[in-house]
Structures are given as structure tokens and as C-alpha cells.
Short mmCIF file of C-alpha atoms in Angstrom, two decimals:
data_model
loop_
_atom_site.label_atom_id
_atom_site.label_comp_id
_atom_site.label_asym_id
_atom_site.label_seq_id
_atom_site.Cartn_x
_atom_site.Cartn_y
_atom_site.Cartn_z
CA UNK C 1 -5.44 4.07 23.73
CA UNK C 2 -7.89 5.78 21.32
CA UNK C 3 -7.68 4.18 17.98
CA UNK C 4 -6.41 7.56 15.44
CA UNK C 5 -6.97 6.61 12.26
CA UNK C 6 -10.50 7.53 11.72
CA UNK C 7 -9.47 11.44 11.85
CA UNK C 8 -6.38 10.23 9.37
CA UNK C 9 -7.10 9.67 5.93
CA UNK C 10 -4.49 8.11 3.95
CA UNK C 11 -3.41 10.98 1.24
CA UNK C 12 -1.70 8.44 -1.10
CA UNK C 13 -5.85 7.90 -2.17
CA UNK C 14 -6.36 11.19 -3.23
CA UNK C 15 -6.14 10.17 -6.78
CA UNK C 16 -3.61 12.68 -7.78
CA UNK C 17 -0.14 12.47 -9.38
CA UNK C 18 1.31 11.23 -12.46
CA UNK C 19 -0.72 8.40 -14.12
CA UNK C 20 -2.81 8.19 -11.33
CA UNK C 21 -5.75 6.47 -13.38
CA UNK C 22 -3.24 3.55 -13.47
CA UNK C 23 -0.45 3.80 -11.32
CA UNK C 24 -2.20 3.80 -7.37
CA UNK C 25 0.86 4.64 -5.06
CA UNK C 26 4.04 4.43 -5.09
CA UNK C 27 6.54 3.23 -2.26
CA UNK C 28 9.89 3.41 -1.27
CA UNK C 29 11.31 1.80 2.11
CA UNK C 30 14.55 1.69 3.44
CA UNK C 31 15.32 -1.22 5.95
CA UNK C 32 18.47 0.06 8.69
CA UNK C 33 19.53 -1.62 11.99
CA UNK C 34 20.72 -0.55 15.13
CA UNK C 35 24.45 -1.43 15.44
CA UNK C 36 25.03 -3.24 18.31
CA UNK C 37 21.82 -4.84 18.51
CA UNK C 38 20.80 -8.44 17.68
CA UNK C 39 18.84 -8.26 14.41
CA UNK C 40 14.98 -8.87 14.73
CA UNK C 41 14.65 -12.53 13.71
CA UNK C 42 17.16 -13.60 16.44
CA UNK C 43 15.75 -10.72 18.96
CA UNK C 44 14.75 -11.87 22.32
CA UNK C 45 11.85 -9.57 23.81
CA UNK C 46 14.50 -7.15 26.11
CA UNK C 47 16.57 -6.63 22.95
CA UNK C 48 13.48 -5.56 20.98
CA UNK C 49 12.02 -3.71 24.04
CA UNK C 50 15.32 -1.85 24.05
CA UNK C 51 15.17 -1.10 20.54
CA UNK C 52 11.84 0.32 20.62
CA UNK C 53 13.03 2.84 23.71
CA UNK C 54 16.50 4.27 21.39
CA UNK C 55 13.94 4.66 18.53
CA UNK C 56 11.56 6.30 20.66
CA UNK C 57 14.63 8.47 22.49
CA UNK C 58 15.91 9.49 19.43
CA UNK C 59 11.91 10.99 17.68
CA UNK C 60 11.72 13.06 20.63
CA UNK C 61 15.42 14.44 20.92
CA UNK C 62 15.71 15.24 17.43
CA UNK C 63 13.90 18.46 16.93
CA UNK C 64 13.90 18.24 13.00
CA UNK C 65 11.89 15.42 13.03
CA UNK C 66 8.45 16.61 11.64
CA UNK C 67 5.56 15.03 14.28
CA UNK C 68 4.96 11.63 13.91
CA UNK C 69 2.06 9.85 15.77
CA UNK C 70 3.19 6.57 17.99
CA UNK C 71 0.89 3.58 17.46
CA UNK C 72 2.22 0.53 19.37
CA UNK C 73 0.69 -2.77 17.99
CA UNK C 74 0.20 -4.42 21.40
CA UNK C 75 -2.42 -1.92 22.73
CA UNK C 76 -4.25 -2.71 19.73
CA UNK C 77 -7.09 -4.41 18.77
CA UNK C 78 -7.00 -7.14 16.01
CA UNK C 79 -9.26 -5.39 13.63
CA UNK C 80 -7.23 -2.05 14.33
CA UNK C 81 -3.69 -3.86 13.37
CA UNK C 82 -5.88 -4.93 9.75
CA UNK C 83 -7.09 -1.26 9.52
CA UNK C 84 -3.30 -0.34 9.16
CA UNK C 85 -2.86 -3.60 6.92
CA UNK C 86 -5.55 -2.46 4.65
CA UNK C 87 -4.41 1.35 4.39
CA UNK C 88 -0.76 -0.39 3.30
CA UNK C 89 0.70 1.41 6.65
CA UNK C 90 2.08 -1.70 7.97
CA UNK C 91 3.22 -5.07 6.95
CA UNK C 92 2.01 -8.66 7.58
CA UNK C 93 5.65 -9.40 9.05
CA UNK C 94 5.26 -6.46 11.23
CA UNK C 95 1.73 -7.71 12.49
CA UNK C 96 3.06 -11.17 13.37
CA UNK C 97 5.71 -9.72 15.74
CA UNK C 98 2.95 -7.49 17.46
CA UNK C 99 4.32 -7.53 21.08
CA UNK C 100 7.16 -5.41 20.31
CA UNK C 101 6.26 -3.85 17.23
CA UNK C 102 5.23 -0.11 16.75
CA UNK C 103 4.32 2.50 14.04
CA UNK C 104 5.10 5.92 13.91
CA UNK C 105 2.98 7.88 11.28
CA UNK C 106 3.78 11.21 9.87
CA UNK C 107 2.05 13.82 8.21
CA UNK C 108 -0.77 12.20 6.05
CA UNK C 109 0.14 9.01 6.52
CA UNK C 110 2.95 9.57 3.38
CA UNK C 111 5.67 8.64 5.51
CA UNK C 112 6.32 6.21 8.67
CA UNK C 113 8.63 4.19 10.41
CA UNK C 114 7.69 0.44 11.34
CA UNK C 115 9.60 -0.46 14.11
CA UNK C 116 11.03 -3.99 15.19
CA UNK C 117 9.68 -5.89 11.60
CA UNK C 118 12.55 -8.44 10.16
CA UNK C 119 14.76 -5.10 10.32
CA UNK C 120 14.48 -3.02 13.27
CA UNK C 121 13.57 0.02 11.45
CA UNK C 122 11.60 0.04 7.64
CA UNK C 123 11.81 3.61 6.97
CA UNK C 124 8.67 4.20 4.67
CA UNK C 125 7.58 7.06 2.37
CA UNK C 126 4.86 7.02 0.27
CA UNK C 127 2.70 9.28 -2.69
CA UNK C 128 -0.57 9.23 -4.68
CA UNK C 129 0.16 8.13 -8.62
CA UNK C 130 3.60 7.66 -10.18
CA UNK C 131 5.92 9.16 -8.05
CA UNK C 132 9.03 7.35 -6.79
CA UNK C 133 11.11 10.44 -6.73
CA UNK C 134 9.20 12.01 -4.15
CA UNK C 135 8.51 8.59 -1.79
CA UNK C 136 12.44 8.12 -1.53
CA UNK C 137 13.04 12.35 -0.80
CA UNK C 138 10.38 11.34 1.65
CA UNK C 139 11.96 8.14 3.36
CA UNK C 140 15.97 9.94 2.48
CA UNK C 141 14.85 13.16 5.05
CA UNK C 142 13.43 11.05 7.82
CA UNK C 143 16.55 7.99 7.63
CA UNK C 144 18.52 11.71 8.00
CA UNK C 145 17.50 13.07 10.75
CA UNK C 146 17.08 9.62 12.88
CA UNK C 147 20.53 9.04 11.94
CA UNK C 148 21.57 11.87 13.68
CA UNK C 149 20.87 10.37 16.71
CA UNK C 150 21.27 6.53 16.41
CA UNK C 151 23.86 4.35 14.44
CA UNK C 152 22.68 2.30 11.80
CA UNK C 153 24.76 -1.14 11.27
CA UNK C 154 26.56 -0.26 7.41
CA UNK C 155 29.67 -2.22 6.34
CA UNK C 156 32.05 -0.47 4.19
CA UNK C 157 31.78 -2.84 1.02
CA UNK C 158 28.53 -4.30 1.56
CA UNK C 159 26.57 -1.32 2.56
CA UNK C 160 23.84 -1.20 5.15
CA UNK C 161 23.50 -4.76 6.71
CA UNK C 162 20.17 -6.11 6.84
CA UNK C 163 18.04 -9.84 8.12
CA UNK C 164 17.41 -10.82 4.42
CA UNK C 165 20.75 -10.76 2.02
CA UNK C 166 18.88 -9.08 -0.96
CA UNK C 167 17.97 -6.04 0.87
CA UNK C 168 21.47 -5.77 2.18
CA UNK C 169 23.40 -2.29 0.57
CA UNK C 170 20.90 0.22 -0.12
CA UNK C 171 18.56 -1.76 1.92
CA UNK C 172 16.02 0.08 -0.68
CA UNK C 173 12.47 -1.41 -1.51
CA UNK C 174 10.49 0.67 -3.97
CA UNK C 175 7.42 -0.81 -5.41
CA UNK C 176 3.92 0.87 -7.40
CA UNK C 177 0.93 -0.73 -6.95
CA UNK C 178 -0.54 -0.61 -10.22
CA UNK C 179 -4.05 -1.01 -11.87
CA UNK C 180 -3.69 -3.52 -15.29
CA UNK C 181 -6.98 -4.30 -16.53
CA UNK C 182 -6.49 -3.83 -20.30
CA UNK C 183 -3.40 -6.17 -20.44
CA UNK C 184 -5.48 -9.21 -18.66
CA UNK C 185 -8.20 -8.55 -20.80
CA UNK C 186 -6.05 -8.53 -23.97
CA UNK C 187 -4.32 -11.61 -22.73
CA UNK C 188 -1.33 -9.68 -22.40
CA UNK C 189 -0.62 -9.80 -19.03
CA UNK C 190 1.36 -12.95 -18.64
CA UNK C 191 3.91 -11.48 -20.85
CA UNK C 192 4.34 -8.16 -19.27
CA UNK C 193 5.06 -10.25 -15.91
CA UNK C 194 7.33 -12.82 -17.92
CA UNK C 195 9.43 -9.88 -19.13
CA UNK C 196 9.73 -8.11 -15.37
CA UNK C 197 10.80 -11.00 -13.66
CA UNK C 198 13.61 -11.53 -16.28
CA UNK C 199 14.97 -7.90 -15.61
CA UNK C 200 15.34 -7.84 -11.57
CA UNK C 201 11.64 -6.81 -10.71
CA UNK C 202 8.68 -8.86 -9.10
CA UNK C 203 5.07 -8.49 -8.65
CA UNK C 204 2.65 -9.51 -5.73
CA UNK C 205 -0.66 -8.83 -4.93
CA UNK C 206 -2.79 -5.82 -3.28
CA UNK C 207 -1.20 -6.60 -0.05
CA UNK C 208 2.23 -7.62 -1.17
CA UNK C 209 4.23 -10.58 -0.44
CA UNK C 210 1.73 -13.47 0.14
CA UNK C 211 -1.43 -11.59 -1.51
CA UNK C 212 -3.41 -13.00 -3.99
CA UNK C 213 -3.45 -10.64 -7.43
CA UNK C 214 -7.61 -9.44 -7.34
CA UNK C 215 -9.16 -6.83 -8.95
CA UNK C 216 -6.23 -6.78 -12.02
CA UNK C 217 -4.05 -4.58 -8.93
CA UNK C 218 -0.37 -5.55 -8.85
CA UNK C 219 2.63 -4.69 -6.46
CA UNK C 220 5.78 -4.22 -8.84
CA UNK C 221 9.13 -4.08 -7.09
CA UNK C 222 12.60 -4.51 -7.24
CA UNK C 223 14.58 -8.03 -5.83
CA UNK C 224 17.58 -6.99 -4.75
CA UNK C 225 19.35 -4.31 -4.25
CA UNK C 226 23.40 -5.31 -3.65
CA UNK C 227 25.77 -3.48 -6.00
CA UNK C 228 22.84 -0.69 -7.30
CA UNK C 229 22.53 2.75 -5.97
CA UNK C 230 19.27 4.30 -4.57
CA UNK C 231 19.06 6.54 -8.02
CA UNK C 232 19.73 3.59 -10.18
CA UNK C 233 17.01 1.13 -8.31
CA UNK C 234 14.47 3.68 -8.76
CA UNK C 235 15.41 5.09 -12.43
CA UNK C 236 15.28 0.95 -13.39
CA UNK C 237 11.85 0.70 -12.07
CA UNK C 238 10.80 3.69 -12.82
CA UNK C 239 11.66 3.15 -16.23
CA UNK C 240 10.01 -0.21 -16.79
CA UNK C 241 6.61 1.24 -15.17
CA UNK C 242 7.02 3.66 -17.88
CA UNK C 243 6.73 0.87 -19.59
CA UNK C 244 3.76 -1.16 -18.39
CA UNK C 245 1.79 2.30 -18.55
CA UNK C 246 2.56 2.35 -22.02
CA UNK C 247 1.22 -0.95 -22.27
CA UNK C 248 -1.61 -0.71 -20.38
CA UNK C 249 -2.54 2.61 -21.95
CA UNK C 250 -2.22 0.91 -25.54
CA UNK C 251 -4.41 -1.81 -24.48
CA UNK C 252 -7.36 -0.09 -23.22
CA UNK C 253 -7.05 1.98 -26.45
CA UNK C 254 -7.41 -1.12 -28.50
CA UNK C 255 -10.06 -2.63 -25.98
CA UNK C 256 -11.89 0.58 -26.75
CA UNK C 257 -11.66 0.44 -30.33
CA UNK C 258 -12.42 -3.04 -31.27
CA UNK C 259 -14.48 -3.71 -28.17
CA UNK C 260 -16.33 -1.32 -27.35
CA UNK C 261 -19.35 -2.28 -26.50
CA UNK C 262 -18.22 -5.42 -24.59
CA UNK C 263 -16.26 -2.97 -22.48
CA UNK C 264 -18.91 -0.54 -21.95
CA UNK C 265 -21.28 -3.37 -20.90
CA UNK C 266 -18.61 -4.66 -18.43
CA UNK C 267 -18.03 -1.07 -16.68
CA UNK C 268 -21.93 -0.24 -16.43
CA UNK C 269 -22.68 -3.56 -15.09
CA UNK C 270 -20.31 -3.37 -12.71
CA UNK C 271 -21.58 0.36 -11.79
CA UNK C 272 -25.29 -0.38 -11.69
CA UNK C 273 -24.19 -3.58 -9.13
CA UNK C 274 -21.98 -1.41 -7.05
CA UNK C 275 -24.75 1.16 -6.93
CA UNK C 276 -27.92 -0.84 -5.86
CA UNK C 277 -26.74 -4.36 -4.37
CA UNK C 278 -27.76 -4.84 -0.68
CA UNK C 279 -25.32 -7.44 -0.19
CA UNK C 280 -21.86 -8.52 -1.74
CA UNK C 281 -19.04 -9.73 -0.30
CA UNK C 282 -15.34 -8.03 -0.51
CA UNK C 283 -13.56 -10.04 -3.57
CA UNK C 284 -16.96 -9.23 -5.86
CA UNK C 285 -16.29 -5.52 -4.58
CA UNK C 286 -12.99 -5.91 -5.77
CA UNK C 287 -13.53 -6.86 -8.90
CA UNK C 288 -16.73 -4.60 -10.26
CA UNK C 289 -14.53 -1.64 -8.63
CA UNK C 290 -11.75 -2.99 -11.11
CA UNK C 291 -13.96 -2.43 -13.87
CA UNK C 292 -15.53 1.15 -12.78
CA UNK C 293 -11.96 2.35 -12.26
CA UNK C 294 -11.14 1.81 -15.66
CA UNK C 295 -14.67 2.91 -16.81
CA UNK C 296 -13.84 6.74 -15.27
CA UNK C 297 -10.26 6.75 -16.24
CA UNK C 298 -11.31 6.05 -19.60
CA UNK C 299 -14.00 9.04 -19.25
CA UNK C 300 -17.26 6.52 -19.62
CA UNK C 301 -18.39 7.01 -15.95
CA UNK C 302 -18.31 10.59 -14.95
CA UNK C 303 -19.85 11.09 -11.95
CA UNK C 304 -17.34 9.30 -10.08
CA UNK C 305 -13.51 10.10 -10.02
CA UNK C 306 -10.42 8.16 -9.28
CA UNK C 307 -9.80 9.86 -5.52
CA UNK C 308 -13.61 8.25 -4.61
CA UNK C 309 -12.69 4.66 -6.44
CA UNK C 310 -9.81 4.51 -4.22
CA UNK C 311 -11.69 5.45 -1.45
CA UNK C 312 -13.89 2.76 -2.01
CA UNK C 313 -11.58 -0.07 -2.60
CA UNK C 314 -9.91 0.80 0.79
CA UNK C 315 -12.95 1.72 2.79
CA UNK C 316 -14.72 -1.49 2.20
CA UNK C 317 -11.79 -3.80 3.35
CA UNK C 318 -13.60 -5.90 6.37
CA UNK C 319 -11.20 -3.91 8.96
CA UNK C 320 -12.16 -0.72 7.74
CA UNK C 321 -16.04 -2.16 8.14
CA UNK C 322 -15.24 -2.93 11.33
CA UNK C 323 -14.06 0.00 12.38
CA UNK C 324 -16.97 2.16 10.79
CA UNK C 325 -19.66 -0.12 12.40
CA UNK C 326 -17.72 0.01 16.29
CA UNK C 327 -17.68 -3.59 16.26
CA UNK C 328 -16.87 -7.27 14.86
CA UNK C 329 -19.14 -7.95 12.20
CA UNK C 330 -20.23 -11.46 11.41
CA UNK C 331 -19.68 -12.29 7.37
CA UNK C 332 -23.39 -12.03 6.44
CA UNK C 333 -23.66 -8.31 8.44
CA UNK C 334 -20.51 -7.61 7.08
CA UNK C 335 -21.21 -8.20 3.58
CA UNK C 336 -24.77 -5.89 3.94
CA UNK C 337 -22.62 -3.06 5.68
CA UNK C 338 -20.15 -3.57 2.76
CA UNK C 339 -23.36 -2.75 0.29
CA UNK C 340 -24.58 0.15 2.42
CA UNK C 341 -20.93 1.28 2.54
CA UNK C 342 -20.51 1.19 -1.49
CA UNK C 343 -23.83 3.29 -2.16
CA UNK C 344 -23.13 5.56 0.17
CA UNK C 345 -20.42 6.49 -1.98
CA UNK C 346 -22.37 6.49 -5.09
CA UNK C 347 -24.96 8.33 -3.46
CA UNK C 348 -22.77 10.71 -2.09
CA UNK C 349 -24.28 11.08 1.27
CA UNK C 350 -23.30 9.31 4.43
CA UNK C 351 -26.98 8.32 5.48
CA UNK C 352 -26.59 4.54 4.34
CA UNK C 353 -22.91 4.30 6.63
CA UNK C 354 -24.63 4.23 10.62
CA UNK C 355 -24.79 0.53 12.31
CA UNK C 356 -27.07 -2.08 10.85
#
């Protein structure tokens, strides 16, 4: 099988969206079960084989189903399951259990289905900036229409039954992966995350659960989701995001005013490395494109724009690499590819992207 995801850019990059200088994506997923099937952590192979065909059965026989692209994990590479890692398609959990485990992509990648993760179906829909509204109409139409034409496992007091207790009820995850570099500069940070882990919500790095925080990105989500609605899970977080964008907002403002200079050092520093180095590896990458994201969302750098930022942190993931270069790359080629990657994008031109 041909790998697709070359010829499918990830839309939830294209920089647009409410507070999309700060606020990256946003995410809502909705874990279901079959009924009458053993739940994935207990599966044996035929139960999850046999999961996989009703899911399958059910995409094509349901004609309101927009298309959706099949991508089973098996007949994959292992730099084309990180590719999907890196674009935030698919899960770490879902990658361990790669015999059974499949992906079915919709339009733009802005909403999925993993199949066969710790739930047998995480219902996913995603959009660029601060927009939970839209990733849960997104993930709401497609749990719809496949429940049309499969039972999902829902008990009438507890809700929809899930592997983990604390997704069991809505079985809702929302999250926004958000960019905080004024409140660690200003020392403020630890307090922001004090105060969200006090109220229900949790943060993670880039990747999620298991990440390490790089690059001043953070996952913020909600715990648990027993006894809450869908509307009042994402009107809490959407409300405390609110929030940390007000935060973050006020600190770059002071940053700006009291610092300057110091700031505008950091961001052109971090632009004239990005633009020239031959070699650098993918946490430096992370953490100069930290500093020109907030540079051109605080209108300093203007010949670059949030969309191509974006672009850039993704596209130089060592998958993504990879991928462009049609082969493994050993770290030291991987690191000059990485440079010849990055200013391309400065230079705007795609001459510095061929093989090494």
C-alpha cells in the first residue's frame, strides 16, 4: 500500500481560527465500544479482527458518511505510523496495538476514527486555532451516522461505557494544544498549571500523554468526564483557555514593554539560526521555532506567518524527514536534512528539500 499522506496536508496547520497565534488546534474525541464485544485491553486478535470488519461494514453501508481514507497500521512502515504520530492523527496507544489497529481519515485530515486503541473506536475531530465548538460538531456528525449502523455499549446511568473509568459517560476528550511562551518567560507558568489542575483540567506535552513539554507547547485537557455533559466539558475548558490566552496575551505585552530588547534579541537570534544553520538537531528546532512564533504573532518578524511556523514545526519531525528524503536517515544526515528542510522554508523555494 502507497503511503497517502504526502498528497494530505493536515488543515488544522493552516494557521487560521480564533487565537491562532496562541492557541494551535483544538481537539475533541469521543471514545464508544461495540456492545457485545470484549473491550480492547482484554481483546484477543479474532475479537479485534472482528471489530475492525463491523467498523469497516458499517463506513461503506452508510451512505452519509462523507469519504474517509482507510490506513491500516500493519501494512505500514515504522516511520509511516510516526508520520501520523507527528501530524497528531494517531495516538501512541494506538501505535503499540499496530496489528489490529487502523485509521480512517476524512476530509483534511479534521476528522478520523482510530480504530481498536484502549476503546474500539476514538471518534476524532479536529480545527486550526481556538475552536472546540466546531471539533465536537465535527466528531457529534460522524459518532451519528456510524451509530446508525453499529451499537455502541451505553448504560443508562453511567453513560457510554469505556476501558478507562474517567472517560466513561460522555466518553468526551477535548484538549488545545497551546503556545505559552510569555508565561514561562515571566515565571508565570507554574501557576497557570497549579491553578488548572485544581479545576478538573491537565496538561501534557506536544504529543500528549507521556510527552515531554518543548518549545513552551502544551496539551490542555479535561480528566474526567462522569456526571458532565458534552456542552458543559467544553464550555469549562473553553472557558479557562479563555483564560490562559488572557494570560499569555498580558504577558507578552509586559515582556514587550519592559523587555524589549531582550525579546527582540531572542526572536532574531532564533530567526537568523533557523535561516542559515546547516545542521541542528529537532529539540533546538523546537525551541528557536518557539521563539519566531511568538516573534510574528507579535508582528516583529514579517515575512513569515503563523500557517508556515506550523508548517515547520511539523515538517521537521524526524518521520516527516524520513518520509521527504524516501528513506531512514541516520541522526547526523538527519539533522543536515532537518537544516536544508528549515531554509527551505525561509527561503521559500523547495530547491534545498531533494536527498542529501
Amino acid at each position: 500500500m502507497a503511503f497517502p499522506m504526502k498528497e494530505r496536508p493536515s488543515e488544522w496547520l493552516d494557521g487560521s481560527g480564533e487565537s491562532s497565534d496562541i492557541v494551535l488546534s483544538s481537539r475533541v474525541r469521543l471514545a464508544r465500544n461495540l456492545k457485545g464485544f470484549p473491550y480492547s485491553t482484554t481483546n484477543a486478535d479474532e475479537d479485534e479482527s472482528q471489530v475492525l470488519d463491523e467498523i469497516n461494514a458499517a463506513v461503506g453501508a452508510e451512505k452519509t458518511i462523507p469519504p474517509l481514507v482507510r490506513i491500516d497500521l500493519n501494512e505500514l512502515k515504522p516511520s509511516e505510523c510516526s508520520y501520523l504520530l507527528e501530524e497528531h492523527l494517531i495516538s501512541q496507544d494506538l501505535l503499540n496495538r499496530r496489528r489490529w489497529a487502523s485509521l480512517l481519515l476524512g476530509r483534511g485530515n479534521l476528522f478520523s476514527v482510530m480504530v481498536n486503541e484502549e476503546d474500539h473506536l476514538r471518534i476524532q475531530g479536529i480545527a486550526s486555532g481556538f475552536n472546540l465548538a466546531k471539533c465536537l460538531e465535527r466528531a457529534d456528525a460522524l459518532e451519528t451516522r456510524l451509530g446508525r449502523r453499529v451499537e455502541f455499549d451505553f448504560h443508562p446511568k453511567f453513560g457510554y461505557l469505556t476501558s478507562c473509568p474517567t472517560n466513561t459517560g460522555t466518553g468526551l476528550r477535548a484538549s488545545v494544544l497551546i503556545h505559552l511562551p510569555g508565561l514561562v518567560l515571566t515565571k508565570e507558568i507554574q501557576k497557570v498549571l497549579r491553578g488548572i489542575s485544581q479545576i478538573g483540567l491537565t496538561f501534557r506535552g506536544l504529543y500528549g500523554e507521556g510527552s515531554e513539554v518543548i518549545g513552551n507547547f502544551f496539551q490542555v485537557s479535561n480528566q474526567v468526564t462522569v456526571g458532565k455533559s458534552e456542552s458543559e466539558l467544553i464550555e469549562h475548558l473553553g472557558r479557562v483557555t479563555r483564560q490562559i490566552i488572557e494570560h499569555e496575551s498580558n504577558a507578552r505585552g509586559i515582556l514587550f514593554r519592559d523587555a524589549g530588547y531582550y525579546i527582540q534579541d531572542k526572536v532574531w537570534r532564533a530567526y537568523g539560526i533557523l535561516e542559515h544553520a546547516r545542521t541542528i538537531s529537532v529539540e533546538e528546532v523546537m525551541n528557536l521555532l518557539s521563539a519566531v512564533r511568538l516573534g510574528v504573532s507579535m508582528k516583529l518578524i514579517k515575512t513569515l506567518s503563523v500557517s508556515k511556523v506550523n508548517h515547520m514545526l511539523i515538517g521537521s519531525q524526524d518521520a516527516h524527514l524520513d518520509i521527504a528524503a524516501g528513506r531512514i536517515l541516520d541522526p547526523v544526515e538527519r539533522d543536515i536534512y532537518r537544516a536544508n528542510v528549515i531554509r527551505s522554508y525561509f527561503n521559500d523555494t523547495e530547491t534545498d528539500r531533494g536527498p542529501l
